[in-house]
Coordinates of C-alpha atoms in Angstrom, one line a residue:
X1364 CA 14.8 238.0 -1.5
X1365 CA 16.9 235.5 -3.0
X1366 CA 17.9 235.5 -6.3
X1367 CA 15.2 232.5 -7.3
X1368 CA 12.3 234.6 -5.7
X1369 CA 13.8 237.6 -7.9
X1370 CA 13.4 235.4 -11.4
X1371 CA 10.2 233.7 -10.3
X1372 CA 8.9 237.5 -10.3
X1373 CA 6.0 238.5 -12.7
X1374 CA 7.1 240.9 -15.0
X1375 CA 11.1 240.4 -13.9
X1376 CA 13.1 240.4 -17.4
X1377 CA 16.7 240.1 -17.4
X1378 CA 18.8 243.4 -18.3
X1379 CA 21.2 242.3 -21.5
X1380 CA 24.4 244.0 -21.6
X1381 CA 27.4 243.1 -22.1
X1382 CA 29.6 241.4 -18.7
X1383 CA 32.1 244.3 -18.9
X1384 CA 29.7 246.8 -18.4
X1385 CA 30.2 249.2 -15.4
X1386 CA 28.2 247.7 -12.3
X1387 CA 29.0 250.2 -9.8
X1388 CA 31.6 252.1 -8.2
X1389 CA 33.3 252.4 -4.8
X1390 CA 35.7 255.3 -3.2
X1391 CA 38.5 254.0 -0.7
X1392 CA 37.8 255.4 2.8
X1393 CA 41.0 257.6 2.0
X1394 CA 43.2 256.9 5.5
X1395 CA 46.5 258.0 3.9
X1396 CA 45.2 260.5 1.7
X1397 CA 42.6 261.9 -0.5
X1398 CA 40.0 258.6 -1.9
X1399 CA 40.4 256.6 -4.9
X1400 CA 37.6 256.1 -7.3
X1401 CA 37.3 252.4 -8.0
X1402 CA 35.0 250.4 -10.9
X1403 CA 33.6 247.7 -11.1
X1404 CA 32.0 245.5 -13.8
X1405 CA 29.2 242.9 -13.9
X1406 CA 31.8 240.2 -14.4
X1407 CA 34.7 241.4 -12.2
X1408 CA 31.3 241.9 -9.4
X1409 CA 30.1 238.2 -10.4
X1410 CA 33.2 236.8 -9.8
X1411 CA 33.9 238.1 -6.5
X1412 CA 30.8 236.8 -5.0
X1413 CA 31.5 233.4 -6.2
X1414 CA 34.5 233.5 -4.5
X1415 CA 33.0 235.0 -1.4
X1416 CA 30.0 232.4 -1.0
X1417 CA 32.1 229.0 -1.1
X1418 CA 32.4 227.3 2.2
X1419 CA 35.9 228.6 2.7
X1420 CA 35.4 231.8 2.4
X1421 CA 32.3 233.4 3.9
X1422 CA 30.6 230.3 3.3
X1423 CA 26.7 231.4 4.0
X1424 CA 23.7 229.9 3.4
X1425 CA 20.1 230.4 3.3
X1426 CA 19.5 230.0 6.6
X1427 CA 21.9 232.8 7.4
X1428 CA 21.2 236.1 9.1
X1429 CA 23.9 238.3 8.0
X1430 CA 24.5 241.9 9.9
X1431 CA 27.4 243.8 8.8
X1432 CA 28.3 246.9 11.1
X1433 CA 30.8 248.1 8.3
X1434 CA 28.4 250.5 5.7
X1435 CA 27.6 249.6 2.5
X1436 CA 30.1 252.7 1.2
X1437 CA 33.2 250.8 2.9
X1438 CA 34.9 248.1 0.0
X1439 CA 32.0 247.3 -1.9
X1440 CA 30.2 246.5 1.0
X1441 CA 32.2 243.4 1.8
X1442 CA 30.1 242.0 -1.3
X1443 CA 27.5 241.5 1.1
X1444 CA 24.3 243.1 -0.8
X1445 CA 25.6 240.2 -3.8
X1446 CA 26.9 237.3 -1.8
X1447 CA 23.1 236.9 0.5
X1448 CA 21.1 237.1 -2.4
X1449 CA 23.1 234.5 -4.7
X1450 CA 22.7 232.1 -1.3
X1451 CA 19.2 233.1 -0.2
X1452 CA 20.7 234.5 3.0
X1453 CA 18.7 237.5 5.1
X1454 CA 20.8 240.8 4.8
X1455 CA 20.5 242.7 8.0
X1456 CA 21.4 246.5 7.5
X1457 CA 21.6 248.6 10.5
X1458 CA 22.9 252.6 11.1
X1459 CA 26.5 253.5 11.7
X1460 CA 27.0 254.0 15.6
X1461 CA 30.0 253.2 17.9
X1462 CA 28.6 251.7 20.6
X1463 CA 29.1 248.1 21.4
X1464 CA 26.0 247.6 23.7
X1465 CA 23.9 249.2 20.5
X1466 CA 25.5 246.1 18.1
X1467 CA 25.0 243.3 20.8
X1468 CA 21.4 244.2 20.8
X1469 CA 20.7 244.3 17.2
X1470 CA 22.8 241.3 16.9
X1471 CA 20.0 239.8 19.6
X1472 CA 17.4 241.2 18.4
X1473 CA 18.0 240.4 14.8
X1474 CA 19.1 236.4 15.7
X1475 CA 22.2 237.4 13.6
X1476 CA 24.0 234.6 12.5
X1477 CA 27.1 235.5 11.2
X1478 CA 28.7 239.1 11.6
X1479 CA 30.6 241.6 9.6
X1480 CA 33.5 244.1 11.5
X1481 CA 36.9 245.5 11.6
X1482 CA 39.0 244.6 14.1
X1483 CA 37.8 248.2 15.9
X1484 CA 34.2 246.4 16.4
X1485 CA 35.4 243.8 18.0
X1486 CA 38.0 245.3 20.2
X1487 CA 35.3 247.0 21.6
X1488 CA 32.8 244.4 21.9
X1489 CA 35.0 241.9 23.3
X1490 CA 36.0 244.7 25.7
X1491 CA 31.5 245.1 26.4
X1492 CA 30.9 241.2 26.5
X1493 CA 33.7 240.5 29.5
X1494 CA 32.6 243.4 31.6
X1495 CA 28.9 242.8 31.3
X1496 CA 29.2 238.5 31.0
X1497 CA 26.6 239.0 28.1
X1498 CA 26.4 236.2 25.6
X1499 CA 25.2 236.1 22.3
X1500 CA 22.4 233.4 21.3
X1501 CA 22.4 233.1 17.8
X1502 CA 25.9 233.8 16.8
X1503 CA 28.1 231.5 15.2
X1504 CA 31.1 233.2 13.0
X1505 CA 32.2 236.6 12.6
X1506 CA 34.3 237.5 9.4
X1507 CA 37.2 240.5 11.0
X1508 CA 38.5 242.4 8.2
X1509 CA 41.1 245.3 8.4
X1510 CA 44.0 245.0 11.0
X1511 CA 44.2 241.9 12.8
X1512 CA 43.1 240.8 15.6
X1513 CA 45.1 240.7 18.2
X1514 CA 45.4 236.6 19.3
X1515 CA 43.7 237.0 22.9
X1516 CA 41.1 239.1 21.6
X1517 CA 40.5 236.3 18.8
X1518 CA 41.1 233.7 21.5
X1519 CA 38.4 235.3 23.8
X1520 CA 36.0 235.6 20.8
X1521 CA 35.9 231.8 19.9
X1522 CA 36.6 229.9 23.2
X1523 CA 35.2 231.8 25.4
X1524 CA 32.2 233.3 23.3
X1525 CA 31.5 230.7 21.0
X1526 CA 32.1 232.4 17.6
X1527 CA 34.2 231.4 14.7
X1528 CA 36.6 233.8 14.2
X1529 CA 37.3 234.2 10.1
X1530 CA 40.4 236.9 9.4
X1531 CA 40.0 238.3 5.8
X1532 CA 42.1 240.8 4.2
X1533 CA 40.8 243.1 1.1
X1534 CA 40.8 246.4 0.1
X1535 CA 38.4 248.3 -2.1
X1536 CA 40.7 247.2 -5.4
X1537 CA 40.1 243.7 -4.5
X1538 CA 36.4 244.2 -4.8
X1539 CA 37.5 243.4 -1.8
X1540 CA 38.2 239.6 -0.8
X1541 CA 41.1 238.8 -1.3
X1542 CA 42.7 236.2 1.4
X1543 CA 40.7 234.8 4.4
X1544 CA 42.0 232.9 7.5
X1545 CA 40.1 230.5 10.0
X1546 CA 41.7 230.9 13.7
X1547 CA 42.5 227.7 15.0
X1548 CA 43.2 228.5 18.5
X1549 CA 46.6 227.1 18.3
X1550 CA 48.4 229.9 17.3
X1551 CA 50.0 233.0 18.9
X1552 CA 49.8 235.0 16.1
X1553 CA 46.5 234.8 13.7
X1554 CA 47.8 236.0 9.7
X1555 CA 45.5 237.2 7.4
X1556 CA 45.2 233.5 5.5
X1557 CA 44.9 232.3 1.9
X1558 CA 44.1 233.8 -1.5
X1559 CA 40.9 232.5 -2.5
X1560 CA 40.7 231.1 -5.8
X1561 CA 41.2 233.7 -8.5
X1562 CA 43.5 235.5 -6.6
X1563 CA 47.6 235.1 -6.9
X1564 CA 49.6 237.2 -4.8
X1565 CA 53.5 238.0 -4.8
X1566 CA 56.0 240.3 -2.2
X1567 CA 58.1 242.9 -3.9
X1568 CA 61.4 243.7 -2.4
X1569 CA 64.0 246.1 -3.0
X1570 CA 65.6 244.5 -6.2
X1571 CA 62.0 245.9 -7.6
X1572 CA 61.2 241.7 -8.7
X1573 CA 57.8 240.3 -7.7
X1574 CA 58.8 236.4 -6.1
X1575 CA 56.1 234.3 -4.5
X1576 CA 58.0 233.8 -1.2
X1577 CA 59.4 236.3 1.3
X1578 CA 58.9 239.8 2.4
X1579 CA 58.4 243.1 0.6
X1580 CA 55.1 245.2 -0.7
X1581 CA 52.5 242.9 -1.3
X1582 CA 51.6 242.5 -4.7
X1583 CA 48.0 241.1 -5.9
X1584 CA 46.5 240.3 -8.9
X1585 CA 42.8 238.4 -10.0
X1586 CA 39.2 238.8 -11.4
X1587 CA 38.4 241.5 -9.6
X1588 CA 41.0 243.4 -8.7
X1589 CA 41.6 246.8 -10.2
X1590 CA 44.1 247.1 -13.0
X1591 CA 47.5 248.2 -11.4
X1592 CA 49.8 250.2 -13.1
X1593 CA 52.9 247.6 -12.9
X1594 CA 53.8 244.9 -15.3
X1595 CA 51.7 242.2 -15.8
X1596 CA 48.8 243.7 -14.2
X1597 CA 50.6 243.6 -10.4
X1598 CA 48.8 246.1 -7.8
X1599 CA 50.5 247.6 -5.5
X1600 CA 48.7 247.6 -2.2
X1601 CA 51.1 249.8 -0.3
X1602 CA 51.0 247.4 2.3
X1603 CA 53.9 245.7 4.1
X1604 CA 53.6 242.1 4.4
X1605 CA 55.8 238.1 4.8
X1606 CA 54.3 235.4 1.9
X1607 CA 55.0 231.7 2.6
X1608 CA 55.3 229.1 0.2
X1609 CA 51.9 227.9 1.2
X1610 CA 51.1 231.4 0.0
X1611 CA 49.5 232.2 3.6
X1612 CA 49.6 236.0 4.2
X1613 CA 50.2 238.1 6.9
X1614 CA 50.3 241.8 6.3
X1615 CA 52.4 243.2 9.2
X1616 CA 51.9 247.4 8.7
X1617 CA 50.8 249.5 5.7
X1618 CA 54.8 250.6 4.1
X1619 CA 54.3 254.2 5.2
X1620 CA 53.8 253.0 9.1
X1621 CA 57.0 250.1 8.8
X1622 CA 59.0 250.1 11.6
X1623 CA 62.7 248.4 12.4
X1624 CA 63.8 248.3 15.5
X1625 CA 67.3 246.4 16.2
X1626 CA 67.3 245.3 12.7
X1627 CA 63.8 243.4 12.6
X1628 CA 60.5 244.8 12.2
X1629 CA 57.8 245.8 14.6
X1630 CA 54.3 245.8 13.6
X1631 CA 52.8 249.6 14.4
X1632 CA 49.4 247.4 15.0
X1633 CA 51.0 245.7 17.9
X1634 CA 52.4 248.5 19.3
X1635 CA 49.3 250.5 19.2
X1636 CA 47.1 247.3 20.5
X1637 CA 49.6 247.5 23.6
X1638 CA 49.0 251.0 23.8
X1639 CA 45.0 250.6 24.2
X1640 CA 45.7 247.9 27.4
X1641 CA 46.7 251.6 29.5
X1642 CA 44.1 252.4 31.9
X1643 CA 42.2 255.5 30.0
X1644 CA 43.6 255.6 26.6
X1645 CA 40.5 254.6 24.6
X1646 CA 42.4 254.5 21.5
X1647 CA 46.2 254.6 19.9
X1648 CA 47.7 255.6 17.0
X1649 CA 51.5 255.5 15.7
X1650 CA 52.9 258.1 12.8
X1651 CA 56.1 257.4 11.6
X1652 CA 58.1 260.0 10.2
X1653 CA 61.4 258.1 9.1
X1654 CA 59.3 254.7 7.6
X1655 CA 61.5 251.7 8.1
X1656 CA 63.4 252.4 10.9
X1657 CA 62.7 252.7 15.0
X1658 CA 63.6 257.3 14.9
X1659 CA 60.8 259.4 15.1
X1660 CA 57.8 258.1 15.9
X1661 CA 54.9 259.8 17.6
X1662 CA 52.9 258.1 19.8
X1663 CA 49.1 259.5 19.5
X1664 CA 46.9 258.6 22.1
X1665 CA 43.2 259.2 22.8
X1666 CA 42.6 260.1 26.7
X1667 CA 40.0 262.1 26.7
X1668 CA 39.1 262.2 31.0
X1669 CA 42.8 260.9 32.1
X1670 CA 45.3 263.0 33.1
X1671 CA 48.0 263.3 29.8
X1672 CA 51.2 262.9 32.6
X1673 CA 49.9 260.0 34.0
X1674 CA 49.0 258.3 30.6
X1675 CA 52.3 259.1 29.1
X1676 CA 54.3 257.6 32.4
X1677 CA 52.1 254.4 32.0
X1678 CA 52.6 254.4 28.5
X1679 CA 56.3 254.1 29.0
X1680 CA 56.3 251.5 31.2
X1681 CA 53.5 249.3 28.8
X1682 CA 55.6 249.9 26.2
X1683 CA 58.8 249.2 27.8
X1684 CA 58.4 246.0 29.0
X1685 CA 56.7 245.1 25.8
X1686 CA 59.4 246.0 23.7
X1687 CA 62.3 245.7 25.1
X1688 CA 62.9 249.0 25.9
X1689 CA 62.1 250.7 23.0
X1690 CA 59.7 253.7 23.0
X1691 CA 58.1 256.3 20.7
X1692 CA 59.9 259.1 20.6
X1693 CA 57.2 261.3 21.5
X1694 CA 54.0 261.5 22.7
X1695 CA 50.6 263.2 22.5
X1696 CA 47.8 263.2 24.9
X1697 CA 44.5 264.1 22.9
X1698 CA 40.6 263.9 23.6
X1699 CA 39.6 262.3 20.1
X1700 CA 41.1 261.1 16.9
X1701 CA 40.0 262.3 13.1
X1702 CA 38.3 259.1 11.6
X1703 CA 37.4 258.0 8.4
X1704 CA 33.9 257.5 8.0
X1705 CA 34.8 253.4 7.9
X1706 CA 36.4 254.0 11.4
X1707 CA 40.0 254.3 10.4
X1708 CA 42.3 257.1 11.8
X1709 CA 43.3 259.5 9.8
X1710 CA 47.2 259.3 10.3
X1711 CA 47.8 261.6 7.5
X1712 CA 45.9 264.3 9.4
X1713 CA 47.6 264.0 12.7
X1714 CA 50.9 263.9 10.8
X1715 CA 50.0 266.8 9.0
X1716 CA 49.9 268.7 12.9
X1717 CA 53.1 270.9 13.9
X1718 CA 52.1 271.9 17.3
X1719 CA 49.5 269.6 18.6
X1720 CA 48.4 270.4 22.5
X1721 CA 49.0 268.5 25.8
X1722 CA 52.3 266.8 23.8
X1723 CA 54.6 265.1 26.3
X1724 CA 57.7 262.7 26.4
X1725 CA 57.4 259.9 26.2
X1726 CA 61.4 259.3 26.0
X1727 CA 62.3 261.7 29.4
X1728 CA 65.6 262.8 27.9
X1729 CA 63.8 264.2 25.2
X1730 CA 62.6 268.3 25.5
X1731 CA 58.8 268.9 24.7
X1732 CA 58.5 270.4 21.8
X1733 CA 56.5 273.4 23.5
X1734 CA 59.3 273.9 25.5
X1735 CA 62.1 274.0 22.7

């Protein structure tokens, strides 16, 4: 139902109240620590899926079929359940599963049009469509929120599959669209994009001063973004991230995972993408105990029928050659990782672990700590 077919109803009379009135409320998923309560309003909720349904952002229309395989507790949904009725767009709701063959068929079997995941989705998908030489028929545009996608992985999804690849980034205090990128193919890394209109974001660096320019904790204020607690309404995302004078984004790490190695950072995200390319690791994680610097890092890895030795030797080498040279300190072998229930790892959790099992080195001059 659109929201013409919703007014046109007999007996439908619009609720008056006024636009600041609580709409609803969302938690954040709660990856570095116990979940924020967010509100929203009518207005701040309005807003926000204005934004989202011009044609430079999600930009649907009513002859959309719109399947998101993030659930409707994860940032507001995405907007989604706002944004498909204000265009007349079909909203395709489906349960919460992690298998990619399970999404390509509802994706088929649905004639899904455009699709909404996290970067996890579609490394896994991409990973089912090239062994299996499936193809979807419907299809046309994905918007990939969370971490980003790594450029082959994007590159693989719009060449070779036929899908527009859209890059947003948001959080749940953004309501959540914030920025949103459309890959080009040109590029060998793809960013997070633009602020939409409404939204003005700023770095903060060390002297404490929001600029418009440079590197430092992103900053973001708009509509719909949550009140922060900083002058002149700044929020501080807690995220890591390089603003250019076009104001195009790209978020490297949240601050907490920031790494510098030789004097220049390394994105954690890259290093765990590399990690996932070793035969048997099905996923990777980084924890960083000493935040902006390349000491003490612990390499988490999820092996669960591959011999820990073997994965940690391969590991090494991956990473070596990567990286020129540079290593985790540690790592540990384990069968499966603590998630969120919006598919994050809980890097609080498996920092929070003295003793794990099955830990190795990664660095060979380096004792285990089961045998220290």
């Amino acid at each position: 139902m659109n929201h013409r077919d919703a007014e046109g109803s007999n007996g439908y009379v619009p609720a008056q109240f006024p636009e600041d009135t609580l709409s609803h409320v969302c938690y954040s998923s709660g990856t570095t620590g116990t979940p924020k309560v967010v509100e929203y309003t009518h207005r701040s909720t309005l807003l926000h899926t204005w934004a989202c349904a011009v044609p430079d952002a999600m930009g649907l229309t009513g002859a959309d079929r719109v399947m998101p395989l993030m659930q409707n507790f994860h940032a507001s949904a995405w907007g989604a359940p706002f944004v498909c009725p204000m265009v007349g767009a079909e909203l395709i709701l489906v349960p919460s599963t992690r298998d990619p063959a399970q999404w390509f068929q509802w994706i088929e079997e649905h004639q899904v049009t455009v699709l909404g995941a996290v970067s996890a989705h579609w490394l896994a998908l991409a990973r089912y469509m090239q062994a299996t030489g499936q193809r979807f028929s419907t299809l046309h545009r994905t918007v990939v929120g969370g971490t980003r996608l790594p450029f082959e992985v994007a590159y693989f999804i719009q060449e070779r599959l036929g899908v527009e690849v859209c890059h947003a980034w948001g959080m749940t205090e953004t309501s959540p669209l914030a920025t949103i990128e459309r890959f080009d193919g040109s590029a060998t890394d793809l960013g997070h994009g633009q602020p939409v209109f409404g939204i003005e974001l700023a770095v903060r660096g060390d002297d404490a001063e929001c600029v418009a320019e440079g590197t430092g904790e992103l900053m973001v204020r708009g509509h719909w973004v949550a009140t922060g607690a900083e002058q002149d309404d700044w929020l501080a995302t807690g995220d890591f991230a390089t603003l250019q004078a076009d104001a195009r984004l790209d978020v490297s790490d949240r601050l907490s995972d920031s790494l510098l190695v030789g004097g220049a950072p390394l994105s954690s995200a890259l290093v765990e993408h590399r990690a996932r390319q070793v035969p048997g690791v099905a996923d990777a994680a980084l924890v960083i105990c000493e935040p902006g610097s390349g000491h003490s890092v612990l390499a988490w890895v999820a092996a669960p029928d591959a011999e820990p030795d073997t994965v940690v030797a391969e590991l090494q080498a991956v990473l070596a050659q990567a990286f020129k040279g540079w290593c985790p300190t540690r790592c540990t072998v384990v069968d499966a990782f603590p998630y969120t229930a919006s598919a994050k790892v809980q890097k609080h959790l498996l920092k929070a672990q003295i003793a794990p099992q099955n830990e190795s080195d990664v660095a060979p001059t380096l004792p285990s700590r089961a045998d220290a």
